[in-house]
Coordinates of C-alpha atoms and ligand atoms in Angstrom, one line a residue:
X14 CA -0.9 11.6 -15.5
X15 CA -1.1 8.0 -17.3
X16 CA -1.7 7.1 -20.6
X17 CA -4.1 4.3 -19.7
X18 CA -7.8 5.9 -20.4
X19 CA -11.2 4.3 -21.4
X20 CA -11.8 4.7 -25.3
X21 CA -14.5 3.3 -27.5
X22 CA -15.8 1.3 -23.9
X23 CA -12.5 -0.3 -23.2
X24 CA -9.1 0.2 -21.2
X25 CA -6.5 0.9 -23.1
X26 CA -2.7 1.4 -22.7
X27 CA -1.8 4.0 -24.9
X28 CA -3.5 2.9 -28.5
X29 CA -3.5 -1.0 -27.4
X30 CA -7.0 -2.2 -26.2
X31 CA -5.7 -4.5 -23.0
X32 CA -8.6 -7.0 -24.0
X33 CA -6.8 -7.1 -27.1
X34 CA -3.0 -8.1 -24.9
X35 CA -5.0 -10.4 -22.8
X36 CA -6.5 -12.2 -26.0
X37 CA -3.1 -13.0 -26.8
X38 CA -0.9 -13.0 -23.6
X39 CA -3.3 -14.7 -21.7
X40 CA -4.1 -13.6 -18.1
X41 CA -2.9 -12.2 -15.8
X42 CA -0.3 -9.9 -16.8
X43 CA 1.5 -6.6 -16.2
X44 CA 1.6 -4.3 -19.2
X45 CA 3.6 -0.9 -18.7
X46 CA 3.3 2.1 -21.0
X47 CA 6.2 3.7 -22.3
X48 CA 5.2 7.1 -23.2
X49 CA 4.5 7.0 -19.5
X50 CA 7.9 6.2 -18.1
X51 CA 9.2 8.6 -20.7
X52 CA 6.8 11.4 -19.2
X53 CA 7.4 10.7 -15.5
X54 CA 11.6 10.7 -15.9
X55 CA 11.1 14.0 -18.1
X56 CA 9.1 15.4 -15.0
X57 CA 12.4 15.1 -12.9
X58 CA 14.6 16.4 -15.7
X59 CA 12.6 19.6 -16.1
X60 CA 12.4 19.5 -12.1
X61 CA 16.2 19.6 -11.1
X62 CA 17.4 21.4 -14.7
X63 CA 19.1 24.1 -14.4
X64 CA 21.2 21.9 -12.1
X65 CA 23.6 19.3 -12.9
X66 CA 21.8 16.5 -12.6
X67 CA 21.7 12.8 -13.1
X68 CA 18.4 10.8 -12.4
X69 CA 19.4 7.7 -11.3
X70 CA 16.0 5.2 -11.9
X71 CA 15.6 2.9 -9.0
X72 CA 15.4 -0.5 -10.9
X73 CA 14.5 -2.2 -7.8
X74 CA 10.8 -0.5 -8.5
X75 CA 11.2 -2.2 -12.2
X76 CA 14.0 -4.0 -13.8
X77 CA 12.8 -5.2 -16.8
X78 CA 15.9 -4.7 -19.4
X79 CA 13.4 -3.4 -22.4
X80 CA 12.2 -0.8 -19.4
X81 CA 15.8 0.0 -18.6
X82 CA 16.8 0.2 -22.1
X83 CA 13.8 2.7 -23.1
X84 CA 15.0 5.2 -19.3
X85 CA 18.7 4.6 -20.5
X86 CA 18.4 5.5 -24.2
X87 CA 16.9 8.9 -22.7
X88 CA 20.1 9.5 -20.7
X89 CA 18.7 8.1 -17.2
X90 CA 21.2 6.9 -14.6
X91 CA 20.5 3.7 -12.5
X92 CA 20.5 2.9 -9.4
X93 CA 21.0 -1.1 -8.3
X94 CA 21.4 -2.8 -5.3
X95 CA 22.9 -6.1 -6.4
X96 CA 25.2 -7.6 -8.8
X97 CA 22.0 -9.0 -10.9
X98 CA 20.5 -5.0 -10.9
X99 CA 23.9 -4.1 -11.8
X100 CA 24.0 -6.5 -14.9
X101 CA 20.6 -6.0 -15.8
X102 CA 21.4 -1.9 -16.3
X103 CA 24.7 -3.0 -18.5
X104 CA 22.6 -4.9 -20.6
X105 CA 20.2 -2.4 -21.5
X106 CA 23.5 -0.1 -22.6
X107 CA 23.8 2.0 -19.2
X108 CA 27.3 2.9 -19.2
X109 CA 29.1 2.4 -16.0
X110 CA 29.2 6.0 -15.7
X111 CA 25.8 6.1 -15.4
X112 CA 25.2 3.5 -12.9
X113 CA 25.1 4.0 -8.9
X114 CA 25.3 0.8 -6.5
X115 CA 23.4 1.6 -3.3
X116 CA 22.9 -1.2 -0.8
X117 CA 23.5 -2.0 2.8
X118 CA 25.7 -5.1 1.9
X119 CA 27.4 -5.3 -1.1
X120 CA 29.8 -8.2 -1.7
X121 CA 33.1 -8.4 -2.3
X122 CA 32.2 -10.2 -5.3
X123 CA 29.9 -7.6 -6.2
X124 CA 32.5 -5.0 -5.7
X125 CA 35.0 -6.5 -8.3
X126 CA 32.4 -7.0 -11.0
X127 CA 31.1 -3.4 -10.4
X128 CA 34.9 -1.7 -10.3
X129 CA 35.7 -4.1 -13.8
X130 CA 32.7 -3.2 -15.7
X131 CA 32.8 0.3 -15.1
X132 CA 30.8 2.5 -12.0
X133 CA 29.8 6.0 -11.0
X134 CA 29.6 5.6 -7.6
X135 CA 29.3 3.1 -4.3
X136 CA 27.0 4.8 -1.9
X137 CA 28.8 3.0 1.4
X138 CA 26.7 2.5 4.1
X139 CA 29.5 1.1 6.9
X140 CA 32.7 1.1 7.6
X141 CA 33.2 -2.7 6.7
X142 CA 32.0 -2.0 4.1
X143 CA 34.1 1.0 3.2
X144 CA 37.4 -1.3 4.3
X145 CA 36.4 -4.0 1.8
X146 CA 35.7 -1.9 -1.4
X147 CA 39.0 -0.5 -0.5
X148 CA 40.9 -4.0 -0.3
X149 CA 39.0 -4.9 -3.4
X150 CA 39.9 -1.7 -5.6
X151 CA 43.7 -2.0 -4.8
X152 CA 43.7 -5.4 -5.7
X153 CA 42.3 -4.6 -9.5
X154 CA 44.6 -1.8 -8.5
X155 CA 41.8 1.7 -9.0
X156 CA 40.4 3.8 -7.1
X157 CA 36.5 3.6 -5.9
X158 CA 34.6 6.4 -6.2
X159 CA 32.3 6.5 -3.3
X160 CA 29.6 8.8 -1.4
X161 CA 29.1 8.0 2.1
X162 CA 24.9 7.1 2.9
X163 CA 24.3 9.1 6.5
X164 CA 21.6 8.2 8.6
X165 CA 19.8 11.9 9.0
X166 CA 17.3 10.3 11.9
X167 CA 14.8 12.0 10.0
X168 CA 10.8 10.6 10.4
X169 CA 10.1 10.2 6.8
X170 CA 5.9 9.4 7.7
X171 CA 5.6 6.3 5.5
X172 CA 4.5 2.8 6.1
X173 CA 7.0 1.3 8.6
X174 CA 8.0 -1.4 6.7
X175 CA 9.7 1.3 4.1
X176 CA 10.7 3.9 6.1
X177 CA 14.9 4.2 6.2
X178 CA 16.0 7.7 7.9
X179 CA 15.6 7.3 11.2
X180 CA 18.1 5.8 13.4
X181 CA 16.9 2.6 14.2
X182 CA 16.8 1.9 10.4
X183 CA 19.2 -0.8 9.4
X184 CA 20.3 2.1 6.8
X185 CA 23.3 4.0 6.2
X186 CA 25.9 5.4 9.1
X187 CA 24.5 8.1 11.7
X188 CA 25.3 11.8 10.5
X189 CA 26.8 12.6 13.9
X190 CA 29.3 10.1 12.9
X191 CA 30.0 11.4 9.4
X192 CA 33.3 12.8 10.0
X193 CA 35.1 10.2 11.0
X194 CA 33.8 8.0 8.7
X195 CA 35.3 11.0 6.0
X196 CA 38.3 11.1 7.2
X197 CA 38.8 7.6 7.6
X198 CA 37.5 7.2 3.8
X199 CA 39.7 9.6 3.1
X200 CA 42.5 7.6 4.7
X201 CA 41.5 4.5 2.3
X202 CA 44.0 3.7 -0.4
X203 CA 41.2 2.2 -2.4
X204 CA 38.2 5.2 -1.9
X205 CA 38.2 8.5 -4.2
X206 CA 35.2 10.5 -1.8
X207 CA 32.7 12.0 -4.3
X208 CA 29.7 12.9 -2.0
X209 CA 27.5 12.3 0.2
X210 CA 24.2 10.1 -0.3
X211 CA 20.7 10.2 1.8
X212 CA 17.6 8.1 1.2
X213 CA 14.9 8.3 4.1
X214 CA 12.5 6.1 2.7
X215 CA 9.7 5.5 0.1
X216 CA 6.3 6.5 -0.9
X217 CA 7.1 10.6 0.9
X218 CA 3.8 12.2 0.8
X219 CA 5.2 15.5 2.0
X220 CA 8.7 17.3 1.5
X221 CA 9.0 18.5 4.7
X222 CA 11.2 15.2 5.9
X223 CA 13.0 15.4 2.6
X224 CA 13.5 19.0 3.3
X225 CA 15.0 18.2 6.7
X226 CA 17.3 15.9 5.2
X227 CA 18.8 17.7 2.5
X228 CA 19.1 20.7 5.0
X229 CA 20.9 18.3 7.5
X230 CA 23.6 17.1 4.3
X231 CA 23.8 20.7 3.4
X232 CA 25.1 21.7 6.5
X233 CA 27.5 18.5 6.1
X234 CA 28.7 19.8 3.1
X235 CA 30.2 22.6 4.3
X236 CA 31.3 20.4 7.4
X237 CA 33.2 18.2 5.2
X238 CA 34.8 20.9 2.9
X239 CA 36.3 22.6 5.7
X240 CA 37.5 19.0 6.8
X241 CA 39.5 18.8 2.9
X242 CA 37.0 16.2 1.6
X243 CA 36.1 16.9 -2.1
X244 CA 32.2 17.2 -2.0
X245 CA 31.3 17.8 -5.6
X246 CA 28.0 15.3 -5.6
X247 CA 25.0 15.2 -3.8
X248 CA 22.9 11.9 -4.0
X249 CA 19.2 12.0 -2.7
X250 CA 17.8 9.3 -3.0
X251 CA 14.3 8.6 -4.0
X252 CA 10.8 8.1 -2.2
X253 CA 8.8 10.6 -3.7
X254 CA 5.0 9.4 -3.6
X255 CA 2.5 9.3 -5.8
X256 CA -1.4 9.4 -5.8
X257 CA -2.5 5.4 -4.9
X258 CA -6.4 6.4 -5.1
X259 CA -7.9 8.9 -7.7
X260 CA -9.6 10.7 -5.2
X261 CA -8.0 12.1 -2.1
X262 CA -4.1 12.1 -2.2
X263 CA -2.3 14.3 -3.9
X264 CA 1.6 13.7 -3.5
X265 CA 3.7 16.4 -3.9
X266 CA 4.9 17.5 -7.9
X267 CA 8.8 16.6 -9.3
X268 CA 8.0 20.2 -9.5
X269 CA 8.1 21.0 -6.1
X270 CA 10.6 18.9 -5.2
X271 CA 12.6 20.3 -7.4
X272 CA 12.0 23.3 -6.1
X273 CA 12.6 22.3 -2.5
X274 CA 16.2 20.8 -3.7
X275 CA 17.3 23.9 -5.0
X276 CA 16.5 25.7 -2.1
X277 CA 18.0 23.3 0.5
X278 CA 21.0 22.8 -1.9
X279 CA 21.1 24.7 -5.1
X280 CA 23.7 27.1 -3.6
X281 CA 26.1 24.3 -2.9
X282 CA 26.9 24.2 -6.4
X283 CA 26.7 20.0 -6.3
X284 CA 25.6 17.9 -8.7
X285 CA 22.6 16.5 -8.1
X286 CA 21.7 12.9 -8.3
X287 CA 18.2 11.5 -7.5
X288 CA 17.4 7.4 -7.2
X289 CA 13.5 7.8 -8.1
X290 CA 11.7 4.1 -8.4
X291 CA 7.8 4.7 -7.6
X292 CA 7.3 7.9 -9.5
X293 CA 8.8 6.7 -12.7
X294 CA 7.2 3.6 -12.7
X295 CA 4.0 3.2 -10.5
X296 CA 1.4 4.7 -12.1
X297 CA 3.3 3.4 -15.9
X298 CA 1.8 -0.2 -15.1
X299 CA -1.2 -1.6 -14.4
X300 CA -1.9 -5.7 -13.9
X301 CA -4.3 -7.4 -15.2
X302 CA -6.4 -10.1 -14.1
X303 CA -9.4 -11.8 -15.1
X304 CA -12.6 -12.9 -13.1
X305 CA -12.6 -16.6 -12.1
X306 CA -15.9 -17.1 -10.2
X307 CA -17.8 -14.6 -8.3
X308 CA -18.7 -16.6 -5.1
X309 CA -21.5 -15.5 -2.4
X310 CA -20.1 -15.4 0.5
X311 CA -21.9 -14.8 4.3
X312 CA -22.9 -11.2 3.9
X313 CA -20.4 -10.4 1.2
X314 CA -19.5 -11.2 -2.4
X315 CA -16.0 -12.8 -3.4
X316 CA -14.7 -11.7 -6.7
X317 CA -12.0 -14.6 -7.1
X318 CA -9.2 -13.6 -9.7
X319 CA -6.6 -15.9 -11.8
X320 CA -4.1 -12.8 -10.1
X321 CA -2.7 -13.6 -6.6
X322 CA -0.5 -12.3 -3.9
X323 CA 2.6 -14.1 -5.6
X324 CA 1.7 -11.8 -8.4
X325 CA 1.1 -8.4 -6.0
X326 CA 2.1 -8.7 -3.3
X327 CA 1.6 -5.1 -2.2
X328 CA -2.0 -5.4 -0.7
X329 CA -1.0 -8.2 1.6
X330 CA 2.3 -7.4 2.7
X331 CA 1.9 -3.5 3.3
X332 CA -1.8 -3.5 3.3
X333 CA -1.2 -1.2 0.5
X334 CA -4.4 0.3 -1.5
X335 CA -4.4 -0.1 -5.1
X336 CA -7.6 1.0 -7.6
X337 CA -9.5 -1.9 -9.2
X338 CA -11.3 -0.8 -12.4
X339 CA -13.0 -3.0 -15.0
X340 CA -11.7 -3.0 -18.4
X341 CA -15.0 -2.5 -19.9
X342 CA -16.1 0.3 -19.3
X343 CA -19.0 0.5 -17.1
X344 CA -22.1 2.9 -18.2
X345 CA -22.3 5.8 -16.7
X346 CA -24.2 5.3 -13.8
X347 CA -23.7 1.8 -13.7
X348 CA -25.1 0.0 -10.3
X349 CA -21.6 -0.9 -8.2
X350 CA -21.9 -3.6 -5.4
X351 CA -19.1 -4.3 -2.7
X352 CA -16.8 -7.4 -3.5
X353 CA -13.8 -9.0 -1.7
X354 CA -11.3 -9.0 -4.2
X355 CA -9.3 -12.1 -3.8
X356 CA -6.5 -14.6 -5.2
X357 CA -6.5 -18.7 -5.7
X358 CA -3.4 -18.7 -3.3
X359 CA -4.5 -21.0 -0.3
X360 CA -3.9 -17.9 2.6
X361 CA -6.4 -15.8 3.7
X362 CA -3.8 -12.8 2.8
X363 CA -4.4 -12.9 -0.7
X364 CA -6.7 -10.7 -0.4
X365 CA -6.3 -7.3 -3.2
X366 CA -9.8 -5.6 -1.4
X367 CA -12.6 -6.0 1.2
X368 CA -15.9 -4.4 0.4
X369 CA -14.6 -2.6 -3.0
X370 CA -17.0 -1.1 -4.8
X371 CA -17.2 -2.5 -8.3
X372 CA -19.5 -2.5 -11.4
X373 CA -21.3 -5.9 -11.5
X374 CA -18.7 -8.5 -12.6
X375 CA -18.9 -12.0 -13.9
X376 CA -16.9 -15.1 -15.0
X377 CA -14.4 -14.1 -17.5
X378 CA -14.5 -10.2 -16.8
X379 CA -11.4 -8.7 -17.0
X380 CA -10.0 -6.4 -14.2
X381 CA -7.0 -4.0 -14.0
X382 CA -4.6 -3.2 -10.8
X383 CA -3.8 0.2 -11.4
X384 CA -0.8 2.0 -10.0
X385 CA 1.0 -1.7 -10.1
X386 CA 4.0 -0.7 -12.1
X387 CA 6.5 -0.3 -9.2
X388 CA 7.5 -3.5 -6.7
X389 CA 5.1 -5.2 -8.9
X390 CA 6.2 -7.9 -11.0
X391 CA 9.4 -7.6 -9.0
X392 CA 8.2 -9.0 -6.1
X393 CA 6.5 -12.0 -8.0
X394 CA 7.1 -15.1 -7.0
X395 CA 5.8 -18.5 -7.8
X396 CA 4.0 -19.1 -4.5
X397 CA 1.9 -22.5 -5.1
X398 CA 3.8 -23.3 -8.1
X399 CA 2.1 -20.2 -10.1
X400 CA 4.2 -19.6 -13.0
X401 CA 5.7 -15.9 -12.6
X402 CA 3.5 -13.3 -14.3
X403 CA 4.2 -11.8 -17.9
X404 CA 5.3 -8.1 -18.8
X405 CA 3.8 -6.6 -21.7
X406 CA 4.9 -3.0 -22.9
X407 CA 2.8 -1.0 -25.3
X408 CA 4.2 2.1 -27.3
X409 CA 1.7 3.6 -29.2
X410 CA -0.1 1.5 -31.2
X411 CA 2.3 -1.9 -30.7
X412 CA 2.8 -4.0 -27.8
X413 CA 5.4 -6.5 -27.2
X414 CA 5.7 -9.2 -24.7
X415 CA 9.2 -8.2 -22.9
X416 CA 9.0 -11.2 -20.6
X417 CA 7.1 -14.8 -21.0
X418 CA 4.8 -16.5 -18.8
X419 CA 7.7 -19.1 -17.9
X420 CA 5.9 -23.1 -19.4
X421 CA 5.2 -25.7 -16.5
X422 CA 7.8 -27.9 -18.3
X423 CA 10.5 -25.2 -17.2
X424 CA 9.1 -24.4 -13.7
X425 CA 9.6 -28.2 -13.6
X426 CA 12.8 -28.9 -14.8
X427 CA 14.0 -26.2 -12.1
X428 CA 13.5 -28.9 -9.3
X429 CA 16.9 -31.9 -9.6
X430 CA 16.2 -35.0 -8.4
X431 CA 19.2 -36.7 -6.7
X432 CA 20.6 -39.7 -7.9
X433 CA 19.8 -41.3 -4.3
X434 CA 16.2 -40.6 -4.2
Ligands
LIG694 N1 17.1 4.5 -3.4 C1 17.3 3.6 -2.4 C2 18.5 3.5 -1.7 C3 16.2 2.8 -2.0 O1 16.3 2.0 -1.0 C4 14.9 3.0 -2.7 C5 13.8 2.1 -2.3 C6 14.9 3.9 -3.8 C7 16.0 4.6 -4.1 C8 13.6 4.1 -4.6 O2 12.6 4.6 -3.8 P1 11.2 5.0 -4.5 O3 11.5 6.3 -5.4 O4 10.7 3.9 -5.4 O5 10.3 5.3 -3.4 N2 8.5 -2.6 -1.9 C9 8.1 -1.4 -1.3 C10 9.0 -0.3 -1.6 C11 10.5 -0.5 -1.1 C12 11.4 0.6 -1.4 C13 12.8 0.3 -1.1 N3 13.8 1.2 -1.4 C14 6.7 -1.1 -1.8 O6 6.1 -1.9 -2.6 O7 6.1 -0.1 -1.4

């Protein structure tokens, strides 16, 4: 469930009419809604409690500080996977103790800055790596806590480009390995072992490869106790899907995932950490666009947008689906014709939709990406010089602009020119 609904004939985000933003932000823009990212991170609380638990939010998905600051004032964790992630949670007030650094190749540099300023956890994913946090922490002279990320070689179903459990995935060390990696952690001056950490992949429509995951780390659990390791934390990851389209999918419930986690692992008696991105913030933020031209095409209509593939680039690098609804609200009954939904950016890949059935648009109509919230406006980029795209957040009645369209003038100033030239 979102809070962005029709009312009075237009689309609003909570109590903000998102004509309204666009009259004053100017298009096109990503507005997220808060009592939305509130609601989706209280779904995982009420899914994992009774258990100690820590939901760690994947800021990759969305790293907005004022978006970090709203999960972190309501006790969320967070998850990064870089040194600017990692500054990004500390300056929305994460504590260190909140804050879990995943990644498949940290830096030494990133090590130091995340030992000084305070850390939960390093989920290693090698042993070089493993051997340099260790150097690094006896240098500041600590100890690093770590959890080790095993590769369960587990077919998580998703879109190949996103998929991280299976063997051949870059990801983590293989689980048939894992206890020799322990014991050599355990060898490590520098390393306090904490747990063990899995993450399979994103956008899960099923928990059946979770399921097989967490069942493969429980038996490694028990593995590793009987080894001497201290296994008092379990991190899982994230992935969990969520509905794209209206209609036909129905992702499994933090509910049930809950449920399944307490099955697999409830009797471990483990803390529980989850790294959820997509759930919290996908369907919290939309992006909206307005109409250009509508151009006729051979046999089809183009509905050309001032939003692009630098923008979202979703559609064109995953061939990922995302709804497309007007912002005035169409009558009921309306007449819908097919368009091409497409960007200004000079590749035929900037292309949102083929043959997507719309209400009839015009110049100067306003549309809305639905579902754009997550590895949306942090995957912008400023292909063909398009200045990077705006976020908006609405609470209740009140929006605020919580990053600016960036001026030409600074774009420009970006760029040096050598004193040779
Ligand atoms: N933890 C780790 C270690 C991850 O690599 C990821 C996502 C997450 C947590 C969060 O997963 P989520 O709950 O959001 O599924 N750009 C792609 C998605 C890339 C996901 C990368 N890792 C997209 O637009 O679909």
């Amino acid at each position: 469930m979102d809070h962005f609904l029709y009312r009075n004939g237009h689309l609003h985000a909570e109590g903000v009419a998102l004509s309204d933003i666009a009259a004053n932000v100017g298009t096109p823009f990503y507005c997220y809604s808060a009592a939305t990212l509130t609601r989706h991170y209280q779904l995982f609380k009420e899914a994992l409690a009774p258990m100690d638990n820590l939901v760690c939010f994947a800021i990759k998905s969305l790293s907005n500080v004022a978006v970090l600051k709203l999960l972190g004032d309501l006790g969320a964790g967070m998850d990064v996977v870089s040194m600017g992630e990692y500054l990004r949670a500390k300056a929305a007030g994460v504590p260190g103790e909140r804050i879990v650094f995943s990644g498949v190749g940290k830096t030494r540099e990133e090590m130091r800055v995340a030992l000084e300023g305070g850390i939960r956890q390093f989920n290693v994913e090698s042993e070089p790596e493993m051997r340099a946090l260790s150097e690094v922490a006896v240098s500041l002279g600590v100890k690093a806590p770590i959890a080790v990320r095993v590769n369960p070689d587990v077919d998580a179903k998703t879109h190949e480009k996103i998929a991280t459990g299976k063997s051949e995935n870059k990801f983590g060390i293989p689980i048939a390995r894992a206890r020799e990696v322990y014991a050599e952690a355990a060898r490590l001056p520098g390393l306090e072992v904490v747990g063990i950490d899995v993450h399979i992949g994103s956008q899960l429509v099923d928990l059946e490869p979770f399921e097989q995951a967490f069942q493969k780390v429980a038996d490694l659990t028990l593995a590793l106790r009987a080894d001497g390791h201290t296994i008092r934390r379990l991190d899982l990851g994230g992935g969990l899907g969520i509905p794209y389209t209206r209609s036909n999918e129905a992702p499994p419930l933090p509910l049930d995932y809950g449920a399944m986690v307490k099955r697999t692992l409830g009797h471990l008696g483990c803390e529980i950490e989850i790294e959820p991105g997509r759930l919290i913030s996908g369907n919290s933020g939309v992006l909206v666009s307005s109409v250009i031209y509508v151009k006729n095409g051979e046999g089809r209509d183009f509905l050309i947008l001032d939003a692009a593939m630098n923008d979202l680039v979703r559609p064109s690098m995953y061939g990922a689906h995302h709804d497309i609804v007007a912002v005035a609200e169409p009558a009921p009954g309306a007449p819908t014709v097919p368009f091409d939904v497409v960007g200004p950016v000079c590749e035929t890949g900037d292309t949102f939709a083929k043959a997507r059935d719309l209400p009839l648009l015009a110049e100067g109509d306003l549309v809305a990406f639905r579902s754009a919230g997550a590895y949306g406006a942090v995957m912008a980029n400023e292909y063909n010089t398009r200045p990077l795209v705006p976020e908006v957040l609405v609470k209740d009645d009140h929006f605020a602009v919580i990053r600016e369209r960036p001026s030409y003038d600074e774009i420009l100033k970006r760029d040096k020119l050598p004193e040779w030239l």
